[in-house]
PDB file of C-alpha atoms in Angstrom:
ATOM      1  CA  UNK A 224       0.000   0.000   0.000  1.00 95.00           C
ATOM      2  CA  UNK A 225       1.011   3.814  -0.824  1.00 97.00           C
ATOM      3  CA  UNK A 226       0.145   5.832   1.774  1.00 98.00           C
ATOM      4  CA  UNK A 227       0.296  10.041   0.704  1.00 99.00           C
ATOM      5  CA  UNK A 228       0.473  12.784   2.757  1.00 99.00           C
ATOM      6  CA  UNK A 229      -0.223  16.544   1.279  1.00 98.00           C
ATOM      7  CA  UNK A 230       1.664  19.771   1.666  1.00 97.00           C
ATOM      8  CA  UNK A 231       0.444  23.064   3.393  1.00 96.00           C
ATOM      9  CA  UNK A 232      -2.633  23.810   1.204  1.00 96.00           C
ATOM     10  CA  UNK A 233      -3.496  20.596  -0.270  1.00 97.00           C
ATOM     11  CA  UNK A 234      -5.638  17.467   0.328  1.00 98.00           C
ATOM     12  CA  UNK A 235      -5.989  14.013  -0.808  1.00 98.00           C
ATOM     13  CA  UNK A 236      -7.076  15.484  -3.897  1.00 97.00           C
ATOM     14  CA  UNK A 237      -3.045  17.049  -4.681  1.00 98.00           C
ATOM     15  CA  UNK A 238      -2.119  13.223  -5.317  1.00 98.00           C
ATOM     16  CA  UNK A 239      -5.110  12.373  -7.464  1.00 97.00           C
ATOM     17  CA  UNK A 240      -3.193  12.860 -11.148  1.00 97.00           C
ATOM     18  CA  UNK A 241       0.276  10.804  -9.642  1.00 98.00           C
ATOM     19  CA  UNK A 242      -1.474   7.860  -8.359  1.00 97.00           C
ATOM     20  CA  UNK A 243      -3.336   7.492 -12.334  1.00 95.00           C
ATOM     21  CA  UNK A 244       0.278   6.579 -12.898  1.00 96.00           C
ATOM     22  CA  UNK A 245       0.655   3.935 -10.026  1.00 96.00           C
ATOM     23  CA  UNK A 246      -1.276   1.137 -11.087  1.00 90.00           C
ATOM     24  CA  UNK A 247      -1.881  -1.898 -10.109  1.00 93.00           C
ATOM     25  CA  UNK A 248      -0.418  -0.389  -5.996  1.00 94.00           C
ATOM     26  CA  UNK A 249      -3.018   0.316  -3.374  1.00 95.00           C
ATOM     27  CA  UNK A 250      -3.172   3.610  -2.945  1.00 97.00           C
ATOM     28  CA  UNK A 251      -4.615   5.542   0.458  1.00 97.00           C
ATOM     29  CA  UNK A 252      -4.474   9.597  -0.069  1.00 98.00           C
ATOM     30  CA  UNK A 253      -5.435  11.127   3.555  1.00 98.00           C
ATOM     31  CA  UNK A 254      -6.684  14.799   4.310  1.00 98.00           C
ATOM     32  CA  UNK A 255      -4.520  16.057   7.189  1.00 98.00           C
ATOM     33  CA  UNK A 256      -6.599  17.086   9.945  1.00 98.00           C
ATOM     34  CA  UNK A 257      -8.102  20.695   9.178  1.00 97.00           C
ATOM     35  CA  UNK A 258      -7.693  20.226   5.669  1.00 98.00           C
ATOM     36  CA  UNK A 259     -10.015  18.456   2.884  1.00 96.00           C
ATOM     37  CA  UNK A 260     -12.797  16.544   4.214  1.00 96.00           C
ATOM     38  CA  UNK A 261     -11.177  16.046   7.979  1.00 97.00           C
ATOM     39  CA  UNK A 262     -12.284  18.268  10.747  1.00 95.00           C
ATOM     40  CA  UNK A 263      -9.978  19.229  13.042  1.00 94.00           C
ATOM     41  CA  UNK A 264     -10.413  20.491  17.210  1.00 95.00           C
ATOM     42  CA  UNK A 265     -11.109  23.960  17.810  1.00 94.00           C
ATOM     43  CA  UNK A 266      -7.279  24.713  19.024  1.00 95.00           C
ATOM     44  CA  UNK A 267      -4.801  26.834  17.627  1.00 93.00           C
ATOM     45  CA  UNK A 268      -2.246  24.725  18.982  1.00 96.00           C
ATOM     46  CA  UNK A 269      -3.342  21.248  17.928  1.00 98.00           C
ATOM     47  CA  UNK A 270      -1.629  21.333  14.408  1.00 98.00           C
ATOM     48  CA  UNK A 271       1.905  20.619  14.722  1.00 98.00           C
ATOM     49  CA  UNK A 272       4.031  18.084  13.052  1.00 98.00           C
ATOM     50  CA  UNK A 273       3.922  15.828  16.008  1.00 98.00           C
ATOM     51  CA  UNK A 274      -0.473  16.286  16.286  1.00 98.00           C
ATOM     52  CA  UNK A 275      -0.353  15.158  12.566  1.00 98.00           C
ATOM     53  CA  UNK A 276       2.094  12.412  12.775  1.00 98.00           C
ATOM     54  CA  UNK A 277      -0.099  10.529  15.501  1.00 98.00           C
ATOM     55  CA  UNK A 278      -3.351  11.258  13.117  1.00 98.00           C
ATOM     56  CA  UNK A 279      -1.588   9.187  10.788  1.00 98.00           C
ATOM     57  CA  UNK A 280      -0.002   6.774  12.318  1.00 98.00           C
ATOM     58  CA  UNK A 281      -3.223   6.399  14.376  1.00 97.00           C
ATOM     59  CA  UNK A 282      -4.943   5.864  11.110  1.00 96.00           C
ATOM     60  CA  UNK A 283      -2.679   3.198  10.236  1.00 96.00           C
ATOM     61  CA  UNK A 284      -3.277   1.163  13.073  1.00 95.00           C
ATOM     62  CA  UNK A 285      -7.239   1.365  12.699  1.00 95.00           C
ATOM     63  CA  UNK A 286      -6.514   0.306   9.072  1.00 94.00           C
ATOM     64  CA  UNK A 287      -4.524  -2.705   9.880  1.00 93.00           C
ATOM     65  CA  UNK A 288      -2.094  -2.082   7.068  1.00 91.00           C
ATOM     66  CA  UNK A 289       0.445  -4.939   7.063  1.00 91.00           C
ATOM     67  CA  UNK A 290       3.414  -3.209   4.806  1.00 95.00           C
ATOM     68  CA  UNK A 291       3.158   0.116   3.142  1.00 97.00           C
ATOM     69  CA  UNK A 292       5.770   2.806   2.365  1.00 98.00           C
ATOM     70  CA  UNK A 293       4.440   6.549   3.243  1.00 98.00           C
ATOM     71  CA  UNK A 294       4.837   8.958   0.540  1.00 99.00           C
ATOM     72  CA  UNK A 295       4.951  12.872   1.646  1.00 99.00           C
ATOM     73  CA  UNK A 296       5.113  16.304  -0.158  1.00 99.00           C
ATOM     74  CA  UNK A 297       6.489  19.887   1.442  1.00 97.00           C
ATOM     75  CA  UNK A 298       4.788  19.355   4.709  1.00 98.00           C
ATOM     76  CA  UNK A 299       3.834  15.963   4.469  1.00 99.00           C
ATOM     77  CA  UNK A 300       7.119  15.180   3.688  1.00 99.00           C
ATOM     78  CA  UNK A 301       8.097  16.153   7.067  1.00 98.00           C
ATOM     79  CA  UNK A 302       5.494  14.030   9.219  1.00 99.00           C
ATOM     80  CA  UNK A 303       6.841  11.588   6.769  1.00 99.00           C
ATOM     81  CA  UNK A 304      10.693  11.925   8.505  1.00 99.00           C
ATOM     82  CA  UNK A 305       8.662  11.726  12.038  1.00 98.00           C
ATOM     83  CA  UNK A 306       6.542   8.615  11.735  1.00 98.00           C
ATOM     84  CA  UNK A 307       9.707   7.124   9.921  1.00 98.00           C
ATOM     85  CA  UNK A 308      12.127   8.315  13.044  1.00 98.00           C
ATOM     86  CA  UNK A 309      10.087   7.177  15.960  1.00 96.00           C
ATOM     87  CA  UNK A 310       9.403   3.948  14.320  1.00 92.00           C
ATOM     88  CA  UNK A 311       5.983   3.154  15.689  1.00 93.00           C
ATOM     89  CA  UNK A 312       4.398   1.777  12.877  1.00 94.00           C
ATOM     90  CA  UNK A 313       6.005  -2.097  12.033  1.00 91.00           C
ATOM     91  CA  UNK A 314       4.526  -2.374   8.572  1.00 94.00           C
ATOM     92  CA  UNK A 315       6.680   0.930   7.372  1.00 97.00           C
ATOM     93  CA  UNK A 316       9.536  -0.866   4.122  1.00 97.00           C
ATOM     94  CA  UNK A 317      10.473   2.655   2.690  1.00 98.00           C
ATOM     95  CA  UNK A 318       9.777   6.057   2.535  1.00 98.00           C
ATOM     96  CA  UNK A 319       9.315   8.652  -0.135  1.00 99.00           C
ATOM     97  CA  UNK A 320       9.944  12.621  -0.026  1.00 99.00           C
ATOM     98  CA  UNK A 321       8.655  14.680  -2.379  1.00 99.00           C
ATOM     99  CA  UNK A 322       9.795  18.422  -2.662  1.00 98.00           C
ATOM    100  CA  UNK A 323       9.948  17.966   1.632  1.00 98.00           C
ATOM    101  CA  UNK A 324      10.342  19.770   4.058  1.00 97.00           C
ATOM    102  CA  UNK A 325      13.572  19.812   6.209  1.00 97.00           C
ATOM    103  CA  UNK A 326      13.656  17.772   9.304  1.00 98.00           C
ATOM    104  CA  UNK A 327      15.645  21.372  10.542  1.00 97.00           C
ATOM    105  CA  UNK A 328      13.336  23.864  12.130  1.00 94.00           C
ATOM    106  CA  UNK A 329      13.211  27.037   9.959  1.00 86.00           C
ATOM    107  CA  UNK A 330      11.936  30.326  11.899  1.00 78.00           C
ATOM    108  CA  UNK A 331      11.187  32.921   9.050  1.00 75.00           C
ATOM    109  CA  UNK A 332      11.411  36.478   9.431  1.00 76.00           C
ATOM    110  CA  UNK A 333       8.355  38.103  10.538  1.00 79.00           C
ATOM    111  CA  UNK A 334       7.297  39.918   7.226  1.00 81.00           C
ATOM    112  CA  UNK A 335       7.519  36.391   5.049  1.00 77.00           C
ATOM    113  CA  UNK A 336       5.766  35.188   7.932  1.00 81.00           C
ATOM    114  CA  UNK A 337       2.824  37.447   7.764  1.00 84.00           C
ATOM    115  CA  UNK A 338       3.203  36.858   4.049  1.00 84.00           C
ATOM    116  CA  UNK A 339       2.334  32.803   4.437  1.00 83.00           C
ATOM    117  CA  UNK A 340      -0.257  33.591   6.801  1.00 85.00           C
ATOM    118  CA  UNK A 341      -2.096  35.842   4.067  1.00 84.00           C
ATOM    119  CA  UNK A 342      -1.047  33.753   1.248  1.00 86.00           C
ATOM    120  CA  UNK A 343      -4.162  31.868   1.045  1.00 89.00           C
ATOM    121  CA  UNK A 344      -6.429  34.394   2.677  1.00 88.00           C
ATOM    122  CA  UNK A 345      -8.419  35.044  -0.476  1.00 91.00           C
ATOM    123  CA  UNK A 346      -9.278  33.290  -4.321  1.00 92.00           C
ATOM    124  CA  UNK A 347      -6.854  35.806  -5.590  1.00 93.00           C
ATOM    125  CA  UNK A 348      -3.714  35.316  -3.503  1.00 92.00           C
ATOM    126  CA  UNK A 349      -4.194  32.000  -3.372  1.00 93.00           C
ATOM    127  CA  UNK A 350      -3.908  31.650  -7.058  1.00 95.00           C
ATOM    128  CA  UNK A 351      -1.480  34.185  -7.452  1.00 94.00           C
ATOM    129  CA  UNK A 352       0.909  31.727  -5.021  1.00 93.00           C
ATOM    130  CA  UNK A 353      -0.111  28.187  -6.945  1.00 95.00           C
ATOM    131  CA  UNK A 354       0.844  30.129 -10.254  1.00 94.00           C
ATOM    132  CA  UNK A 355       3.965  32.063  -9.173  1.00 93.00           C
ATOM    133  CA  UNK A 356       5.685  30.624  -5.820  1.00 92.00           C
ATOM    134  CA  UNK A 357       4.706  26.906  -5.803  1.00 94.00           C
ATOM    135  CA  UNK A 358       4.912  26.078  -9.130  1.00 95.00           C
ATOM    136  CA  UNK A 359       7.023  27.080 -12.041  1.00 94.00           C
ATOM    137  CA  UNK A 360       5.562  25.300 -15.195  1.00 92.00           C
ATOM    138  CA  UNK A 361       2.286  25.707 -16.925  1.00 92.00           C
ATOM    139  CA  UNK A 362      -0.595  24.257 -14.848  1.00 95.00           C
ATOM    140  CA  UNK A 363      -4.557  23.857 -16.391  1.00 95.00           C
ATOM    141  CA  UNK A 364      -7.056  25.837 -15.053  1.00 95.00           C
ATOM    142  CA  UNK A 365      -8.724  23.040 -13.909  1.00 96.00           C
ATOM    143  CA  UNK A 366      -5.799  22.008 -11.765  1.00 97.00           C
ATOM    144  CA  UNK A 367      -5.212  25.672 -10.310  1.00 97.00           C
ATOM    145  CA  UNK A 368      -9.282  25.890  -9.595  1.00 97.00           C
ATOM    146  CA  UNK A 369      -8.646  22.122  -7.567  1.00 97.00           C
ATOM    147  CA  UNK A 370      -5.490  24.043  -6.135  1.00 97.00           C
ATOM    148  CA  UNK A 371      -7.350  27.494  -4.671  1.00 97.00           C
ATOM    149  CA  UNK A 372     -10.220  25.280  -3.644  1.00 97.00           C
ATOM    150  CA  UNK A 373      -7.767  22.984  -1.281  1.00 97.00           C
ATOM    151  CA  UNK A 374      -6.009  26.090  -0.056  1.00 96.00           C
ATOM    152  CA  UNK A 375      -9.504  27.676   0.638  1.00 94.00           C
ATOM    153  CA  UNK A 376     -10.905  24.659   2.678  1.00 93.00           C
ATOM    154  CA  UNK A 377      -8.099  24.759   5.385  1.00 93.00           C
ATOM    155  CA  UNK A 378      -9.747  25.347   8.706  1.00 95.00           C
ATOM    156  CA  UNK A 379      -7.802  29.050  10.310  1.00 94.00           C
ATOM    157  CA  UNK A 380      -6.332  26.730  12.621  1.00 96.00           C
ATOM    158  CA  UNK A 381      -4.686  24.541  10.200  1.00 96.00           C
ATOM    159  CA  UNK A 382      -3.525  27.074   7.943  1.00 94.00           C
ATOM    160  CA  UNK A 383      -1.718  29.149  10.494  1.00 93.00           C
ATOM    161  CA  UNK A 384       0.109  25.917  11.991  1.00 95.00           C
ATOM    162  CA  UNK A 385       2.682  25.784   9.877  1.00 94.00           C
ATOM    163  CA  UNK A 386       4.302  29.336   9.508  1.00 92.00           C
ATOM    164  CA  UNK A 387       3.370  30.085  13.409  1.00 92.00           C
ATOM    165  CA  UNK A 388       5.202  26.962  14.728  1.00 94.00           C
ATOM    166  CA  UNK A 389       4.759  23.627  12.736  1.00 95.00           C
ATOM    167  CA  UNK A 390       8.124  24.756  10.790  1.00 94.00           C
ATOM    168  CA  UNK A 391      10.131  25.714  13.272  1.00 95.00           C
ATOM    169  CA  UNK A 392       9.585  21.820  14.797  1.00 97.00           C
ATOM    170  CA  UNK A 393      12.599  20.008  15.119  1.00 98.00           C
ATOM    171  CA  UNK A 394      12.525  16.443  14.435  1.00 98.00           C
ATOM    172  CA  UNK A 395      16.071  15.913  13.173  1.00 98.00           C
ATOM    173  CA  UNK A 396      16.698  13.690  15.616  1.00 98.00           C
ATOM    174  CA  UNK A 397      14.374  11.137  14.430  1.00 98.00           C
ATOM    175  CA  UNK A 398      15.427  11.818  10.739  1.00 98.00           C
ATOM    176  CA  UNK A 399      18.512  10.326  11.719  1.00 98.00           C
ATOM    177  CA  UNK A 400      17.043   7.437  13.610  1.00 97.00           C
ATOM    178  CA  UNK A 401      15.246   6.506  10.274  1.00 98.00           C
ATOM    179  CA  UNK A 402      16.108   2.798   9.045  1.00 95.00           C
ATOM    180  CA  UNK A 403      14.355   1.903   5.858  1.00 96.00           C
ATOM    181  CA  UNK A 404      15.395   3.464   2.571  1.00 97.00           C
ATOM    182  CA  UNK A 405      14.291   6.719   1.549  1.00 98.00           C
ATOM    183  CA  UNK A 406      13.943   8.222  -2.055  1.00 98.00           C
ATOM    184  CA  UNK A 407      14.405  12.271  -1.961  1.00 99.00           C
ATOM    185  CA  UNK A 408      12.439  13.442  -5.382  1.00 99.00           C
ATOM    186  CA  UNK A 409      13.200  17.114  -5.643  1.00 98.00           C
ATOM    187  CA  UNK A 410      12.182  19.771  -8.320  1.00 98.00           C
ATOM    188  CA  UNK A 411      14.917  21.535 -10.431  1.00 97.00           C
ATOM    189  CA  UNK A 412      13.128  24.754  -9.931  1.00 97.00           C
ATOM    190  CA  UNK A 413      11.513  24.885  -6.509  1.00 96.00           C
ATOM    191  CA  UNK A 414      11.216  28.047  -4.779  1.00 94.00           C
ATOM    192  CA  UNK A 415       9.735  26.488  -1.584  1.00 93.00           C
ATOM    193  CA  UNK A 416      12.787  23.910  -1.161  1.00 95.00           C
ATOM    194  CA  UNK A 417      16.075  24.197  -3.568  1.00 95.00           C
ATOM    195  CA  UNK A 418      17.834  21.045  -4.450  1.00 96.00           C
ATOM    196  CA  UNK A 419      20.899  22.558  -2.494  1.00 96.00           C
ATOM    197  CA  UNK A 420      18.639  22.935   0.992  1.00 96.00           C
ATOM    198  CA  UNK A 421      17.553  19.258   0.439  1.00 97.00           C
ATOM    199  CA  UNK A 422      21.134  17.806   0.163  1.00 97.00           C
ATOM    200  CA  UNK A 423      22.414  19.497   3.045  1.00 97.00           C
ATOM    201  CA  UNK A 424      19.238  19.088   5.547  1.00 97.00           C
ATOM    202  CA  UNK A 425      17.636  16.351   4.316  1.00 98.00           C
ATOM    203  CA  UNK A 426      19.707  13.881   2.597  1.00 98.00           C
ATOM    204  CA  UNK A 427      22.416  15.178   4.896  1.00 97.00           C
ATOM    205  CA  UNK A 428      20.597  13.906   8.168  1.00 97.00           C
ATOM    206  CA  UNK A 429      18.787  10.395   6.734  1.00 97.00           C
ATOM    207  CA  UNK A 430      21.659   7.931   6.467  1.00 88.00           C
ATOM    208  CA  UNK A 431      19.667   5.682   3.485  1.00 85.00           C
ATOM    209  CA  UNK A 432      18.311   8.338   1.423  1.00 96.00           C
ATOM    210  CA  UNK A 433      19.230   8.914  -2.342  1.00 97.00           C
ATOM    211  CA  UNK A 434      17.819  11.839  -4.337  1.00 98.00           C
ATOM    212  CA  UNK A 435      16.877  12.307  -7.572  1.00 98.00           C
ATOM    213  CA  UNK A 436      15.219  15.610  -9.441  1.00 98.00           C
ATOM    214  CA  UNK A 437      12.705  16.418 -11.540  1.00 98.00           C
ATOM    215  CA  UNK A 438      13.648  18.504 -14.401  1.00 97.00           C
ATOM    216  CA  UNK A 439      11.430  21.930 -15.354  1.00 96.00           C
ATOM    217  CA  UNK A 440       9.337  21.486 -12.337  1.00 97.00           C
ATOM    218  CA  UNK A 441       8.334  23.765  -9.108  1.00 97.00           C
ATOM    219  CA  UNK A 442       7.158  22.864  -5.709  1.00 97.00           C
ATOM    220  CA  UNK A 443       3.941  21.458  -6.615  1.00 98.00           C
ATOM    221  CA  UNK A 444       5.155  17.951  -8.124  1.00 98.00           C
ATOM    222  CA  UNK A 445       2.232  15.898  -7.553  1.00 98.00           C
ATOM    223  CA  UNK A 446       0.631  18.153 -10.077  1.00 98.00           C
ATOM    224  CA  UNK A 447       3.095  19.387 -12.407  1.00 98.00           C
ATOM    225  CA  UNK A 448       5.170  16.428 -13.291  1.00 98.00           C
ATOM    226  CA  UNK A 449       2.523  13.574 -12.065  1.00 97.00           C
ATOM    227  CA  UNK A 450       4.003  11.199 -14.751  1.00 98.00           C
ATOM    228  CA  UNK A 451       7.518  11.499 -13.800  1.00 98.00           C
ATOM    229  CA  UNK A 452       6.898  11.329  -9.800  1.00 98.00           C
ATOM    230  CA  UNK A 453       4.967   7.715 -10.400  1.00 98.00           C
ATOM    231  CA  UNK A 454       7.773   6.617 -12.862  1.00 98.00           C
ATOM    232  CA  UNK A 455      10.768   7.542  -9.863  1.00 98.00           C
ATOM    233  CA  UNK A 456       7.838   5.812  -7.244  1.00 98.00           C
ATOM    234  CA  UNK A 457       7.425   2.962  -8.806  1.00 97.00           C
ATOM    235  CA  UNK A 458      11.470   2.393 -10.106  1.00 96.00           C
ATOM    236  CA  UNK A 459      11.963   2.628  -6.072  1.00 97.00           C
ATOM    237  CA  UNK A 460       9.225   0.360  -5.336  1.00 96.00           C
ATOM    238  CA  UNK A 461      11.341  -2.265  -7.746  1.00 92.00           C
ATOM    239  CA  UNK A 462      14.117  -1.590  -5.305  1.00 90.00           C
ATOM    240  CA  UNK A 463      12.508  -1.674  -2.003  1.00 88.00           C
ATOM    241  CA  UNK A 464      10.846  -5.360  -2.765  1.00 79.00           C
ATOM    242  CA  UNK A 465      13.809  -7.186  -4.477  1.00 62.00           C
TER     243      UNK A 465
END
C-alpha cells in the first residue's frame, strides 16, 4: 500500500493525477486534519508536526495495514521523517519525499511570515501563489481551480500551523534514527525547497536516502510532473521489494 500525505494547502485530492500513474499499488491519499474533508479540534495549537504524525499513524493502526511505504510532499514530507524516526508503525519498508520539508526547524522572518499567513487568505492570492511561488511550469485551469479550492478549505487553525510553529519543529533527531530506505524526489526549480537545501538538511541527516530531481518542475510535483513522480515511485518500489 502507498500511503500520501499533502503539503500546506493541499488534500488528498493534490495526489489524485500521480497515483493514475501507479497502477496496479493500493493507494490511500489522507486529508490532514483541518484540511479536505477532515475536521480538526477547535485549538490553535493542535496542528503541529507531532499532532499530525499521531493522526496518521493512528490511522494506520485502525486500518490494519500490514506493509506500506508513506509517501509525503512539502509538509507531508516532514510528518513523513517523524513517523519514519520514531518507528511506531512495524509495517513501514520505505519512505518517499517529495519536494519535503527539512527535518531542521526554519523560523522565518516576521514579514515572510505574515506573508504565508495571508497567502491563502483570499481566491486571488491563493492563485497568485499556486501560479507564481509553488509552481514554475504551466498548470490547467482546472488544476489551479482544484489548487485554490484545497487552499480555501483549510480550517484558520490549520492554515496558520505551519508558519506560526509547525516549521520551526525540530525532528532531526528522528530523521537520523530513520532505518528503511528513503527516495528524496526534488524539483529543479523549486522556490519552496532548492535542491541545495535538500542535500544538506535532508539527505544530509537520513543515512539511506538517495535523491533524484525532476527537471522543469516547481514545488507542486504531484501536479506538475505527475508522470515522472509515479515513474521515480514505482522504479523505487522495484528496489525496495527485491
Amino acid at each position: 500500500s502507498l500511503i500520501f500525505l499533502h503539503f500546506r494547502g493541499g488534500s488528498s485530492r493534490t495526489f489524485t493525477q500521480t497515483v493514475g500513474h501507479l497502477s496496479p499499488f493500493f493507494t490511500i491519499s489522507i486529508d490532514f486534519r483541518g484540511w479536505g474533508s477532515s475536521t480538526g479540534p477547535a485549538s490553535p495549537q493542535a496542528y503541529s508536526i507531532c499532532h499530525l504524525a499521531e493522526d496518521i499513524e493512528a490511522l494506520l493502526h485502525i486500518l490494519a495495514v500490514k506493509s506500506f511505504i508513506i509517501i509525503g510532499h512539502s509538509m507531508g514530507g516532514k510528518v513523513a521523517q517523524l513517523i519514519a524516526g520514531r518507528n511506531r508503525t512495524p509495517g513501514l519498508k520505505a519512505v518517499v519525499l517529495i519536494a519535503p520539508a527539512p527535518p531542521t526547524p526554519l523560523v522565518l522572518p516576521t514579514e515572510m511570515k505574515q506573508q504565508q499567513l495571508t497567502a491563502y487568505s483570499s481566491p486571488e492570492s491563493a492563485e497568485f501563489v499556486a501560479r507564481n511561488v509553488l509552481s514554475s511550469s504551466e498548470l490547467d485551469d482546472d488544476t489551479i481551480r482544484m489548487l485554490v479550492q484545497d487552499m480555501k478549505m483549510g480550517s484558520e487553525f490549520a492554515q496558520r500551523a505551519w508558519p506560526e510553529y509547525a516549521m520551526g519543529e525540530d525532528v532531526t533527531e528522528e530523521a537520523r534514527n530513520i532505518r528503511v530506505l528513503v527516495l528524496i524526489i526534488a524539483a529543479e526549480l523549486d522556490k519552496i525547497e532548492p535542491e541545495d537545501r535538500l542535500r544538506v538538511e535532508v539527505q544530509g541527516n537520513i543515512e539511506a536516502a538517495e535523491m533524484v530531481i525532476v527537471k522543469g518542475s516547481g514545488h507542486l510535483l504531484p501536479v506538475e510532473a505527475p508522470e515522472d513522480v509515479g515513474r521515480h515511485i514505482k522504479e523505487f518500489i522495484q528496489k525496495v521489494v527485491m
